[in-house]
JSON list of C-alpha atoms and ligand atoms in Angstrom, two decimals:
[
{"chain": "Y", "resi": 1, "resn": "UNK", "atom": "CA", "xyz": [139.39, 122.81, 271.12]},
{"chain": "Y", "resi": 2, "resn": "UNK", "atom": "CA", "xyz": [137.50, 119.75, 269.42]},
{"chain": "Y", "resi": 3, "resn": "UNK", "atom": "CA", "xyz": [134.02, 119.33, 270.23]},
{"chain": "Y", "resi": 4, "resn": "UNK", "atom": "CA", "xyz": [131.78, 116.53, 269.23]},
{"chain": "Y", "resi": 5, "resn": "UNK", "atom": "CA", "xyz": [128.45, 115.27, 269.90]},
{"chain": "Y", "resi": 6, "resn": "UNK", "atom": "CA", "xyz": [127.96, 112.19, 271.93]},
{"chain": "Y", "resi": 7, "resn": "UNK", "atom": "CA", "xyz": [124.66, 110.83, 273.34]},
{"chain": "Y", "resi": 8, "resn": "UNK", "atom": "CA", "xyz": [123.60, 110.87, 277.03]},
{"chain": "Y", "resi": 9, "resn": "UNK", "atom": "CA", "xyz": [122.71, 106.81, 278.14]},
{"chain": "Y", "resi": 10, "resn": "UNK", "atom": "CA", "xyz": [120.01, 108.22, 280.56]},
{"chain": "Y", "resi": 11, "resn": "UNK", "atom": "CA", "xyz": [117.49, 110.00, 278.07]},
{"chain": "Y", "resi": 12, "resn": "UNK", "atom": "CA", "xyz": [119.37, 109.69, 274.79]},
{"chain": "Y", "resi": 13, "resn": "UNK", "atom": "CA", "xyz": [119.67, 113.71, 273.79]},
{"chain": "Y", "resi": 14, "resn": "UNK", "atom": "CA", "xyz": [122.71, 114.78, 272.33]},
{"chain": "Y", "resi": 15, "resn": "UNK", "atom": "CA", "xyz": [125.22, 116.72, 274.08]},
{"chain": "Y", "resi": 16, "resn": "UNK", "atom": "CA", "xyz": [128.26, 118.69, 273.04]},
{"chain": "Y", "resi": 17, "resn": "UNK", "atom": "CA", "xyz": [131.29, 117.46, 274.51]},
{"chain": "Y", "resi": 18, "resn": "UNK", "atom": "CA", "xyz": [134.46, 119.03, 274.38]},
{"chain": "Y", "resi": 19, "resn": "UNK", "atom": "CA", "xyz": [137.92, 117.54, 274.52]},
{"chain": "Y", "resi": 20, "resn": "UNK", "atom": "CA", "xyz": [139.14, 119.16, 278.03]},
{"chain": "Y", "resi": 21, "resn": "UNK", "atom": "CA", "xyz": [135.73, 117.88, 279.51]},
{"chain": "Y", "resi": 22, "resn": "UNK", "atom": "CA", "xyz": [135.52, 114.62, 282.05]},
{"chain": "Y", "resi": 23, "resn": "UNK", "atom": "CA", "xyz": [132.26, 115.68, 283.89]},
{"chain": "Y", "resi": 24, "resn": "UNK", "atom": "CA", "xyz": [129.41, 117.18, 283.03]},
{"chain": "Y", "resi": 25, "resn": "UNK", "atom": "CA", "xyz": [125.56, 117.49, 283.57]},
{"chain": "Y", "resi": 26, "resn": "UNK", "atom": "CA", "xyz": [122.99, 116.21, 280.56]},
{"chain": "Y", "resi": 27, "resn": "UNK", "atom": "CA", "xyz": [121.35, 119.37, 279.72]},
{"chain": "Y", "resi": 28, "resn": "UNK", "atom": "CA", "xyz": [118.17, 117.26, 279.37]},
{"chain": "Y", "resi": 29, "resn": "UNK", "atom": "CA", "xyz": [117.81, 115.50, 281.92]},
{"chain": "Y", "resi": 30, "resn": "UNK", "atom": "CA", "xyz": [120.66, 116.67, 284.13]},
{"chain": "Y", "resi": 31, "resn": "UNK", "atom": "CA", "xyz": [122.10, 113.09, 284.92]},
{"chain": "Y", "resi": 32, "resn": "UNK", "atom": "CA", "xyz": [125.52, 113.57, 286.06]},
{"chain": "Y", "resi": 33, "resn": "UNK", "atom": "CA", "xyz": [127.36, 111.54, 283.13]},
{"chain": "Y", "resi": 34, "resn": "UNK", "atom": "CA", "xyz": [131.36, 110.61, 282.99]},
{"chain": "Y", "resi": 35, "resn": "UNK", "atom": "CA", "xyz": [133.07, 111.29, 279.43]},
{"chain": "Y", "resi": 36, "resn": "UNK", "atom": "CA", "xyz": [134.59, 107.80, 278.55]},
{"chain": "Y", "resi": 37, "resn": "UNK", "atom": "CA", "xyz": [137.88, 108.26, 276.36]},
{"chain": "Y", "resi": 38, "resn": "UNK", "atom": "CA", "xyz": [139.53, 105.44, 274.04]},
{"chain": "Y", "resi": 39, "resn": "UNK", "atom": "CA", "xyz": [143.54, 104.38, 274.28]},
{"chain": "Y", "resi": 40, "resn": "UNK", "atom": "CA", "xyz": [144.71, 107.28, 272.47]},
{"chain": "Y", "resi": 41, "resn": "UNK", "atom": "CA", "xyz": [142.70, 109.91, 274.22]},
{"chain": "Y", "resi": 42, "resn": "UNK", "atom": "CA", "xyz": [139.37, 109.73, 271.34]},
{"chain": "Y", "resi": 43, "resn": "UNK", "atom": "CA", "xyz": [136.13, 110.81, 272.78]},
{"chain": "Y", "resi": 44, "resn": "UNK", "atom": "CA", "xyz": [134.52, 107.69, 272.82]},
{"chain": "Y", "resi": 45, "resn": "UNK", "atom": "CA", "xyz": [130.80, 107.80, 274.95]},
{"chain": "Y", "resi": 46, "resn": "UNK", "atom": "CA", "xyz": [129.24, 109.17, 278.11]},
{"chain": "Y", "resi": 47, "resn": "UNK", "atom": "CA", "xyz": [128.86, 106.92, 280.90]},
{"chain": "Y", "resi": 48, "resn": "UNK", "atom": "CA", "xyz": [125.97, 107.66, 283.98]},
{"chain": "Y", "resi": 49, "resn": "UNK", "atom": "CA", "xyz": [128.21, 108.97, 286.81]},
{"chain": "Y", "resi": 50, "resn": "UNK", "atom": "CA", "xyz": [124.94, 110.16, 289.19]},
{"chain": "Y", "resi": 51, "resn": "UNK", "atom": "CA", "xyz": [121.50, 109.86, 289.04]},
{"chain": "Y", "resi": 52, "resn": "UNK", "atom": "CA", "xyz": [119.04, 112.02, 290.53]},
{"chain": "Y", "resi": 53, "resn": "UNK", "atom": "CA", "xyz": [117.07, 109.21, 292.26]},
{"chain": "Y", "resi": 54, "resn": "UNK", "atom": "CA", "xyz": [113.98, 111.38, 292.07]},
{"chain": "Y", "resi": 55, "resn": "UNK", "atom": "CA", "xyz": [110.34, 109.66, 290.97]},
{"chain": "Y", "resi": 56, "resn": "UNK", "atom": "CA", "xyz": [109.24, 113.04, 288.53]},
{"chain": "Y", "resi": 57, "resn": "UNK", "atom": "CA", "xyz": [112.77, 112.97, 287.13]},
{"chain": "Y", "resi": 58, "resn": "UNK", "atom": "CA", "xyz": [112.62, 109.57, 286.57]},
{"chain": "Y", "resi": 59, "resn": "UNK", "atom": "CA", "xyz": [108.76, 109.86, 284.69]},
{"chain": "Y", "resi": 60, "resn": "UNK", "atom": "CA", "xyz": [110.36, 112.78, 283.09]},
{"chain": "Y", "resi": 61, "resn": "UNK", "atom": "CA", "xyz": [113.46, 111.20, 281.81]},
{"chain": "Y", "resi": 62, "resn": "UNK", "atom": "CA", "xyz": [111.39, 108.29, 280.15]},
{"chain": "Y", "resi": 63, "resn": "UNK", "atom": "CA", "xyz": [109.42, 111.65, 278.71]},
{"chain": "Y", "resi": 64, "resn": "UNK", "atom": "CA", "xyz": [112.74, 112.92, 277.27]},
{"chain": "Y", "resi": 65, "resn": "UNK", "atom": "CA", "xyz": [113.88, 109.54, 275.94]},
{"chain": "Y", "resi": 66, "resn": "UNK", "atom": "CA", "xyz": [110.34, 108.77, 273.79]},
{"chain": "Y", "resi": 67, "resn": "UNK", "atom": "CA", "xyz": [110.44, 112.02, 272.57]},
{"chain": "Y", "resi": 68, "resn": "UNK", "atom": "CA", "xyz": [114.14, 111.37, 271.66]},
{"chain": "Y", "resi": 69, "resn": "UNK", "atom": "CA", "xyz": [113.47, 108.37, 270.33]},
{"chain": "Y", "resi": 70, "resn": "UNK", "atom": "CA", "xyz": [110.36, 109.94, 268.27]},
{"chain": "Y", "resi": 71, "resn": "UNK", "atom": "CA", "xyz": [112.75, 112.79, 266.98]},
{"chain": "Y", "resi": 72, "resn": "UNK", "atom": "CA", "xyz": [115.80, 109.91, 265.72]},
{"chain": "Y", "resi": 73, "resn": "UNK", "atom": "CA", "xyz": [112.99, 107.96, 264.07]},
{"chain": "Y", "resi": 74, "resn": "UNK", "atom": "CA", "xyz": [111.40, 111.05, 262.17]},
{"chain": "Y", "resi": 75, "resn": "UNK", "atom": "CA", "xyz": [114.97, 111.85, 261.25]},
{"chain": "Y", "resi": 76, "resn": "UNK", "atom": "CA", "xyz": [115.56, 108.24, 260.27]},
{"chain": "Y", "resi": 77, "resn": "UNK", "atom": "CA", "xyz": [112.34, 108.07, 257.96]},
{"chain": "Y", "resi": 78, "resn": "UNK", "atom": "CA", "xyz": [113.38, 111.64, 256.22]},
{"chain": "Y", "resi": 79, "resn": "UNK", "atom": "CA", "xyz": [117.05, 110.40, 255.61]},
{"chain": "Y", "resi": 80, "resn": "UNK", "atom": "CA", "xyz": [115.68, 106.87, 254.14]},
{"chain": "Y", "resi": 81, "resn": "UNK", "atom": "CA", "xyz": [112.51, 108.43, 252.71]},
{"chain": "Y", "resi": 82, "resn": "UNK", "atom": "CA", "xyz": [114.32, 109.73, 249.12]},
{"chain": "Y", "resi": 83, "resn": "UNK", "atom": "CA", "xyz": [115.98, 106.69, 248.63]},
{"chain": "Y", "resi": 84, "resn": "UNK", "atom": "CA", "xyz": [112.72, 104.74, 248.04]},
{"chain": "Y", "resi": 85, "resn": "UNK", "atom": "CA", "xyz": [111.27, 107.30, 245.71]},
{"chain": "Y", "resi": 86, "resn": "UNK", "atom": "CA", "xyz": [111.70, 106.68, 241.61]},
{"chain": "Y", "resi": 87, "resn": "UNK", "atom": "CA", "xyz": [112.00, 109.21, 239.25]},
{"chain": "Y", "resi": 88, "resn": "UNK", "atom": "CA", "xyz": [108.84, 111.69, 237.89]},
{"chain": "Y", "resi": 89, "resn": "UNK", "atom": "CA", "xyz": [108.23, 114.43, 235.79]},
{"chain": "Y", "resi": 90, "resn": "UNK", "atom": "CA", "xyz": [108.40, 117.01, 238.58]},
{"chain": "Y", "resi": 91, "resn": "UNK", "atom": "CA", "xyz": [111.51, 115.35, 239.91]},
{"chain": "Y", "resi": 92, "resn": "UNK", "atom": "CA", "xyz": [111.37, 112.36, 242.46]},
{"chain": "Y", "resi": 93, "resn": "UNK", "atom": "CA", "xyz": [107.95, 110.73, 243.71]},
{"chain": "Y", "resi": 94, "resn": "UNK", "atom": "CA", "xyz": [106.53, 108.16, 245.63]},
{"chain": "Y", "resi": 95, "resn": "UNK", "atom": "CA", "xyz": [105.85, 105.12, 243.35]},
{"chain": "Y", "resi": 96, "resn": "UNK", "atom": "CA", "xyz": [102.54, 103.86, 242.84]},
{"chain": "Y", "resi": 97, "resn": "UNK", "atom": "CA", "xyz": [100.76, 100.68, 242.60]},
{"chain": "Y", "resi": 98, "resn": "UNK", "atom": "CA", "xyz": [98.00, 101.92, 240.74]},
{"chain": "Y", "resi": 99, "resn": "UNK", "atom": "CA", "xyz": [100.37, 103.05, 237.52]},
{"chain": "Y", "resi": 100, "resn": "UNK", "atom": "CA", "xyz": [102.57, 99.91, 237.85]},
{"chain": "Y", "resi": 101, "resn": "UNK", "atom": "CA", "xyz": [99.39, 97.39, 237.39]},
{"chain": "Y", "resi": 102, "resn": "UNK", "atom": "CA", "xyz": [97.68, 99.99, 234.81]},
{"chain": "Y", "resi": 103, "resn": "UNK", "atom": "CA", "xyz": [101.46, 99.72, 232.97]},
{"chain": "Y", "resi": 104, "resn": "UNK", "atom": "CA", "xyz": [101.42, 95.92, 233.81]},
{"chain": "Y", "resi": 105, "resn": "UNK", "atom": "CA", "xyz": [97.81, 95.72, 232.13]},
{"chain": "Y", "resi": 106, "resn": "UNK", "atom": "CA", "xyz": [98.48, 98.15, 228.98]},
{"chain": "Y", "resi": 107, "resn": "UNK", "atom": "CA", "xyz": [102.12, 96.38, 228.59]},
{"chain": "Y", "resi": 108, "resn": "UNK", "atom": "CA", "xyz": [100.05, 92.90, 228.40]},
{"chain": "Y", "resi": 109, "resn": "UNK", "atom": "CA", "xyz": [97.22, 94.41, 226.04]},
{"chain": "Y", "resi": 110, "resn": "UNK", "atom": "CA", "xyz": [100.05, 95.78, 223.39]},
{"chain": "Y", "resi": 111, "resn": "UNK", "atom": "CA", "xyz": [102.40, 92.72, 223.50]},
{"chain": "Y", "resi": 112, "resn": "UNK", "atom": "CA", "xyz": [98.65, 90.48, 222.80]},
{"chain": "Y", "resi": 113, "resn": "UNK", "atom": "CA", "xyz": [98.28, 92.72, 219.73]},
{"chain": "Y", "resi": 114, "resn": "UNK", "atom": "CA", "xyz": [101.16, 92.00, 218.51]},
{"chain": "Y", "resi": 115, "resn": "UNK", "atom": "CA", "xyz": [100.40, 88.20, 218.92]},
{"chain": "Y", "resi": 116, "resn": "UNK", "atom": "CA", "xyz": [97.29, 89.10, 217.30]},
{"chain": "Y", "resi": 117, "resn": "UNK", "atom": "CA", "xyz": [99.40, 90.55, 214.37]},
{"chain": "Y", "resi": 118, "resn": "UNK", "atom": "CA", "xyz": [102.11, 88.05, 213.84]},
{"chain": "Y", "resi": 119, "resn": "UNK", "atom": "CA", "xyz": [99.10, 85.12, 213.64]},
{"chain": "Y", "resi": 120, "resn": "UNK", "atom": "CA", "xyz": [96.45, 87.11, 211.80]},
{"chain": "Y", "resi": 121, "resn": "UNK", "atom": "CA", "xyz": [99.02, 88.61, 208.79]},
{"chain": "Y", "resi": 122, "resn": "UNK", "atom": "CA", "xyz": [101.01, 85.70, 208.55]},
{"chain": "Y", "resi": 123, "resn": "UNK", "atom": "CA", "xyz": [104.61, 87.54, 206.81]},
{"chain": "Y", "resi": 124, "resn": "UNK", "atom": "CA", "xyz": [103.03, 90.51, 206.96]},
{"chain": "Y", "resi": 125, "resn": "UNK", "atom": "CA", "xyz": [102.69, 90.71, 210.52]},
{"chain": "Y", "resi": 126, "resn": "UNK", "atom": "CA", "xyz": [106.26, 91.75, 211.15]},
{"chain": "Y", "resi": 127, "resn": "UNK", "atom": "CA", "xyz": [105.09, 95.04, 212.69]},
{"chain": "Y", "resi": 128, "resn": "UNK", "atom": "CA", "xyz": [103.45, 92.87, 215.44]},
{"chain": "Y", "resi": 129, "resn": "UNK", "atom": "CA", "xyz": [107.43, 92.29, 216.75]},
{"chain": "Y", "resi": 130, "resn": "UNK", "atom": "CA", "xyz": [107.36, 95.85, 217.71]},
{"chain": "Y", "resi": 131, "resn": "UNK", "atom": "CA", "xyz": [104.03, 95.91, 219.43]},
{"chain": "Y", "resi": 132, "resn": "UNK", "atom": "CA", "xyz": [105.70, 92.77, 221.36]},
{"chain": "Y", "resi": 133, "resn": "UNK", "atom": "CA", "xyz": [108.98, 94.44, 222.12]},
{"chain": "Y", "resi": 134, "resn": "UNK", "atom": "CA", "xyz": [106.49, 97.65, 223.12]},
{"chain": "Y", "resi": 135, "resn": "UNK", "atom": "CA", "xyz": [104.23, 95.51, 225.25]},
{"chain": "Y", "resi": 136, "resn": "UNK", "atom": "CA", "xyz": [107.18, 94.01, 226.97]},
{"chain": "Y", "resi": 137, "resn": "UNK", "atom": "CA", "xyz": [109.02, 97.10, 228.01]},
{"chain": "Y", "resi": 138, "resn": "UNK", "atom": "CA", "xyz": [105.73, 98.66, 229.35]},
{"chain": "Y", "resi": 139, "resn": "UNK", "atom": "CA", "xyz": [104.65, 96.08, 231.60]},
{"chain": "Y", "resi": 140, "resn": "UNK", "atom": "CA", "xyz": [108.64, 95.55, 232.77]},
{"chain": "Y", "resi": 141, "resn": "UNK", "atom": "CA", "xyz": [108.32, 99.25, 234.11]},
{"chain": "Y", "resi": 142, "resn": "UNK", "atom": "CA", "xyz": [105.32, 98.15, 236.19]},
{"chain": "Y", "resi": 143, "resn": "UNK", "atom": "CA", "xyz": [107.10, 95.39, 237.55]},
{"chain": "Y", "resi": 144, "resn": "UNK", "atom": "CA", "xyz": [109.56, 97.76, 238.42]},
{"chain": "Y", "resi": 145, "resn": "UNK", "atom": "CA", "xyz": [107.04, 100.66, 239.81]},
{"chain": "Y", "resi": 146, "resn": "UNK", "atom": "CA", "xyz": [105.11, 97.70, 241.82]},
{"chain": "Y", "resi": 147, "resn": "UNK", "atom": "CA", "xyz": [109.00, 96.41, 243.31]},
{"chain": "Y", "resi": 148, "resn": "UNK", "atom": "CA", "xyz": [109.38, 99.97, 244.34]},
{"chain": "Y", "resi": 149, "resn": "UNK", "atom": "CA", "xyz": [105.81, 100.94, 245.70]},
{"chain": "Y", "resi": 150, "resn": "UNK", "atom": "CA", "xyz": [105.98, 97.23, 247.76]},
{"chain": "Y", "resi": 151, "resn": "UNK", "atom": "CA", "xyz": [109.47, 98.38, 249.30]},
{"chain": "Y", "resi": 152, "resn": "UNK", "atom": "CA", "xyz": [108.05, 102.23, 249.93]},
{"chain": "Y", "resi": 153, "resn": "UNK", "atom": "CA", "xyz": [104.97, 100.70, 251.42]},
{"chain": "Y", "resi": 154, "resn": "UNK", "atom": "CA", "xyz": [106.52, 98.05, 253.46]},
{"chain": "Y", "resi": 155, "resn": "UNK", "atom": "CA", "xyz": [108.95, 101.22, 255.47]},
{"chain": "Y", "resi": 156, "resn": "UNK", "atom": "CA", "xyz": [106.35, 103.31, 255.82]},
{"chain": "Y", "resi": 157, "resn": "UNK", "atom": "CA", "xyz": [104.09, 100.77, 257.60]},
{"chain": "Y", "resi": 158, "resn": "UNK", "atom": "CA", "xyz": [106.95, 100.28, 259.69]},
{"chain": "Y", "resi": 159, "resn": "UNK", "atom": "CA", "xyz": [107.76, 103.63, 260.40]},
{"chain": "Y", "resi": 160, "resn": "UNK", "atom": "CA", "xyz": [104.28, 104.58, 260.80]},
{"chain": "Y", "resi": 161, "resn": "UNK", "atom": "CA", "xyz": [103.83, 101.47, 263.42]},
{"chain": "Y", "resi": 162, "resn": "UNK", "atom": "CA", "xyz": [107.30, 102.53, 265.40]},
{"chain": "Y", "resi": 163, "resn": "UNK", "atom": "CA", "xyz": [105.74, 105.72, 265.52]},
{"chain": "Y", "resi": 164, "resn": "UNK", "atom": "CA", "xyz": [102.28, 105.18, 266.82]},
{"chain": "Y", "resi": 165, "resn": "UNK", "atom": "CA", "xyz": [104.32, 102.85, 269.48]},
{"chain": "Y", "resi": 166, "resn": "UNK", "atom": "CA", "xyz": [106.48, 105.65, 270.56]},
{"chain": "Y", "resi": 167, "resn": "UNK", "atom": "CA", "xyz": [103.65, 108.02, 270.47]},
{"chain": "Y", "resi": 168, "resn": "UNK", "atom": "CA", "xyz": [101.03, 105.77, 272.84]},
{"chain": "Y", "resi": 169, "resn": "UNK", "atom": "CA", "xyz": [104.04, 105.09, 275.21]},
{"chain": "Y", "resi": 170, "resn": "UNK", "atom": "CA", "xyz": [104.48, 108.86, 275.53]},
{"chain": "Y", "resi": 171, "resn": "UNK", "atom": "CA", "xyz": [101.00, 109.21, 276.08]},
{"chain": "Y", "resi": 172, "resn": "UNK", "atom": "CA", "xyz": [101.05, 106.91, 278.44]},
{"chain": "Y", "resi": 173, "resn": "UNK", "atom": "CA", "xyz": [103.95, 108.70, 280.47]},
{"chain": "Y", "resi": 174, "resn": "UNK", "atom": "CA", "xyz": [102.24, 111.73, 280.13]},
{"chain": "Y", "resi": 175, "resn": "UNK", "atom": "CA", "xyz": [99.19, 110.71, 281.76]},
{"chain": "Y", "resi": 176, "resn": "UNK", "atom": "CA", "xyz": [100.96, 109.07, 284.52]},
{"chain": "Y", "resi": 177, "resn": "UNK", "atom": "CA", "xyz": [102.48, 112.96, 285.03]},
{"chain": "Y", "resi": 178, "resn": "UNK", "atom": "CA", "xyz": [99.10, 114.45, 284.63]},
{"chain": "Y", "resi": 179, "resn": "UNK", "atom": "CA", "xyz": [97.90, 112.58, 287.84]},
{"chain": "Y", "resi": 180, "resn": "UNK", "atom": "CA", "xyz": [101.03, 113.90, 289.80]},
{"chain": "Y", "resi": 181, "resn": "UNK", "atom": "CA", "xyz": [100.33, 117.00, 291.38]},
{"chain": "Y", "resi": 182, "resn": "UNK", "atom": "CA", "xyz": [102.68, 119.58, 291.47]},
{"chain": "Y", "resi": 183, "resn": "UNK", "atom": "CA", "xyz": [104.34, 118.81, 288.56]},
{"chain": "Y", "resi": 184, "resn": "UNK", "atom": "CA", "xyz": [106.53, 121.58, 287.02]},
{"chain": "Y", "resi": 185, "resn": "UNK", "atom": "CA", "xyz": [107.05, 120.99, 282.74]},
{"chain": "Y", "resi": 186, "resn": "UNK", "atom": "CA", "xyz": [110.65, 121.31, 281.69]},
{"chain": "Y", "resi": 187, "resn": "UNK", "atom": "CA", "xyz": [110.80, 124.63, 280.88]},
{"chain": "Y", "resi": 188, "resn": "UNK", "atom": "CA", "xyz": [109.29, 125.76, 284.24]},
{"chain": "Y", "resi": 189, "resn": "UNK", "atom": "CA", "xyz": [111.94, 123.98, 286.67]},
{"chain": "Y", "resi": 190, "resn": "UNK", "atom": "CA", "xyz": [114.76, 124.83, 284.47]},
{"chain": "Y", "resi": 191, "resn": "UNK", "atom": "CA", "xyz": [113.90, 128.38, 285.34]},
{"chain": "Y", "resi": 192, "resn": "UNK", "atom": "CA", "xyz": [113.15, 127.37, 288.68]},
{"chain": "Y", "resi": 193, "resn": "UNK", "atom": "CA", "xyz": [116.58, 125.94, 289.10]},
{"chain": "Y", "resi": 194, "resn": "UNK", "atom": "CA", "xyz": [118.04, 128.79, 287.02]},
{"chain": "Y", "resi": 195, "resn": "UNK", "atom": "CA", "xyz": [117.24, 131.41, 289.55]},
{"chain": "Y", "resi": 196, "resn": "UNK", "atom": "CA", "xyz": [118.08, 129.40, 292.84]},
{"chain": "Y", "resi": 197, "resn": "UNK", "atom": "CA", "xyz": [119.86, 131.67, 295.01]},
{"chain": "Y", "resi": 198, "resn": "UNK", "atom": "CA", "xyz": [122.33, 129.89, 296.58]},
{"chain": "Y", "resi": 199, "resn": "UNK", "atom": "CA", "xyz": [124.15, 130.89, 299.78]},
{"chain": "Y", "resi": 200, "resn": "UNK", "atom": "CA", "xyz": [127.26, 132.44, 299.64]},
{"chain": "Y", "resi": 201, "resn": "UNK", "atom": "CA", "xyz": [130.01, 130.75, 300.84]},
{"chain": "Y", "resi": 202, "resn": "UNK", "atom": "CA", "xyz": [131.19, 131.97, 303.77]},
{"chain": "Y", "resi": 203, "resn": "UNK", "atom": "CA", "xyz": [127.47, 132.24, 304.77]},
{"chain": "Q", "resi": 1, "resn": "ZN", "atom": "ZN1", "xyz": [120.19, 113.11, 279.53]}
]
C-alpha cells in the first residue's frame, strides 16, 4: 500500500494519505477533505468535502494555518540558509561585510604599492607587478564576500519580515481566542472528543 503526504486546503498540515483512501478527516483541523486522484489513478490533492461551520474552529483553523505557515517558512529558511553561506576555516559561514571591505581596503593598499614601486624604481620596480597582481586578487575576494553577505542579508531580512508577519497575525488570532470564554486548546478537545461515549447502536 503506497502512502504519500498531501496537504489539507483548510489549515495546510500535512496528512498521510494512502492509496485505498477517498475520505478522510484532517487530523488538524478535522475538515472533512475528498482525496482528488489524476487520469491514471495518481494521488493528486485533497479537496474540502465538509466544514465544521463552527466560529472556535474556524479562529482555530486560521491558528493551525499561521503556525503551518510559520513551520514551512522556518523549514524554507533552513533548506535555503547553506546555500548562501561561503566557505571558512571551520567549514561553511555566514559571509561578512566587514572582511569583504577590510579585503577591499588591504587589496587597494597592496596593488597602490605596487604603483608606488613600478614609478619610484623605474626597471627595478618589477616586483611592484606582484604587489599589483596581490592587491588585485585580495580586493576581488571582497567583492566576492560583499556579493555574498548582500544576497545573505537581503533573505534574511525577508525571512525575518515574513516571520514577524506570521508571528503578529498569530498573535492577533490568539488574542481574539483569549477573549472567548470557554475555549478548550487543541490538545484538550482532542481528548475531549477522544473519550465521547457514543450510544450504542441499537440504543
Ligand atoms: Zn486541516
Amino acid at each position: 500500500m503506497k502512502v504519500i503526504a498531501l496537504t489539507c486546503p483548510q489549515c495546510g498540515g500535512s496528512q498521510d494519505v494512502s492509496d485505498n483512501q477517498h475520505l478522510l478527516e484532517c487530523r488538524y483541523c478535522r475538515t472533512i477533505l475528498r482525496v482528488e486522484r489524476s487520469a491514471n489513478g495518481e494521488l493528486e490533492r485533497l479537496l474540502i468535502e465538509a466544514r465544521l461551520e463552527n466560529a472556535e474552529l474556524t479562529v482555530e483553523n486560521r491558528r493551525l494555518k499561521i503556525t503551518n505557515a510559520i513551520h514551512r517558512l522556518d523549514a524554507a529558511w533552513a533548506a535555503h540558509r547553506p546555500e548562501l553561506l561561503v566557505p571558512g576555516k571551520k567549514g561553511p559561514r555566514e559571509p561578512s561585510n566587514v572582511l569583504a571591505f577590510g579585503a577591499m581596503l588591504v587589496g587597494l593598499a597592496t596593488a597602490a604599492i605596487g604603483v608606488n614601486f613600478l614609478l619610484t624604481l623605474g626597471p627595478d620596480g618589477f616586483v611592484g607587478i606582484a604587489f599589483i597582481g596581490m592587491g588585485v586578487i585580495i580586493a576581488g575576494f571582497g567583492l566576492g564576500e560583499r556579493g555574498a553577505a548582500n544576497r545573505y542579508k537581503d533573505s534574511k531580512i525577508k525571512y525575518d519580515r515574513r516571520r514577524r508577519e506570521l508571528s503578529d497575525e498569530l498573535a492577533n488570532v490568539e488574542a481574539v481566542f483569549g477573549e472567548r470564554s470557554g475555549y478548550e486548546d487543541t490538545t484538550m478537545r482532542k481528548k475531549r472528543l477522544d473519550n465521547v461515549a457514543y450510544p450504542a447502536a441499537d440504543a
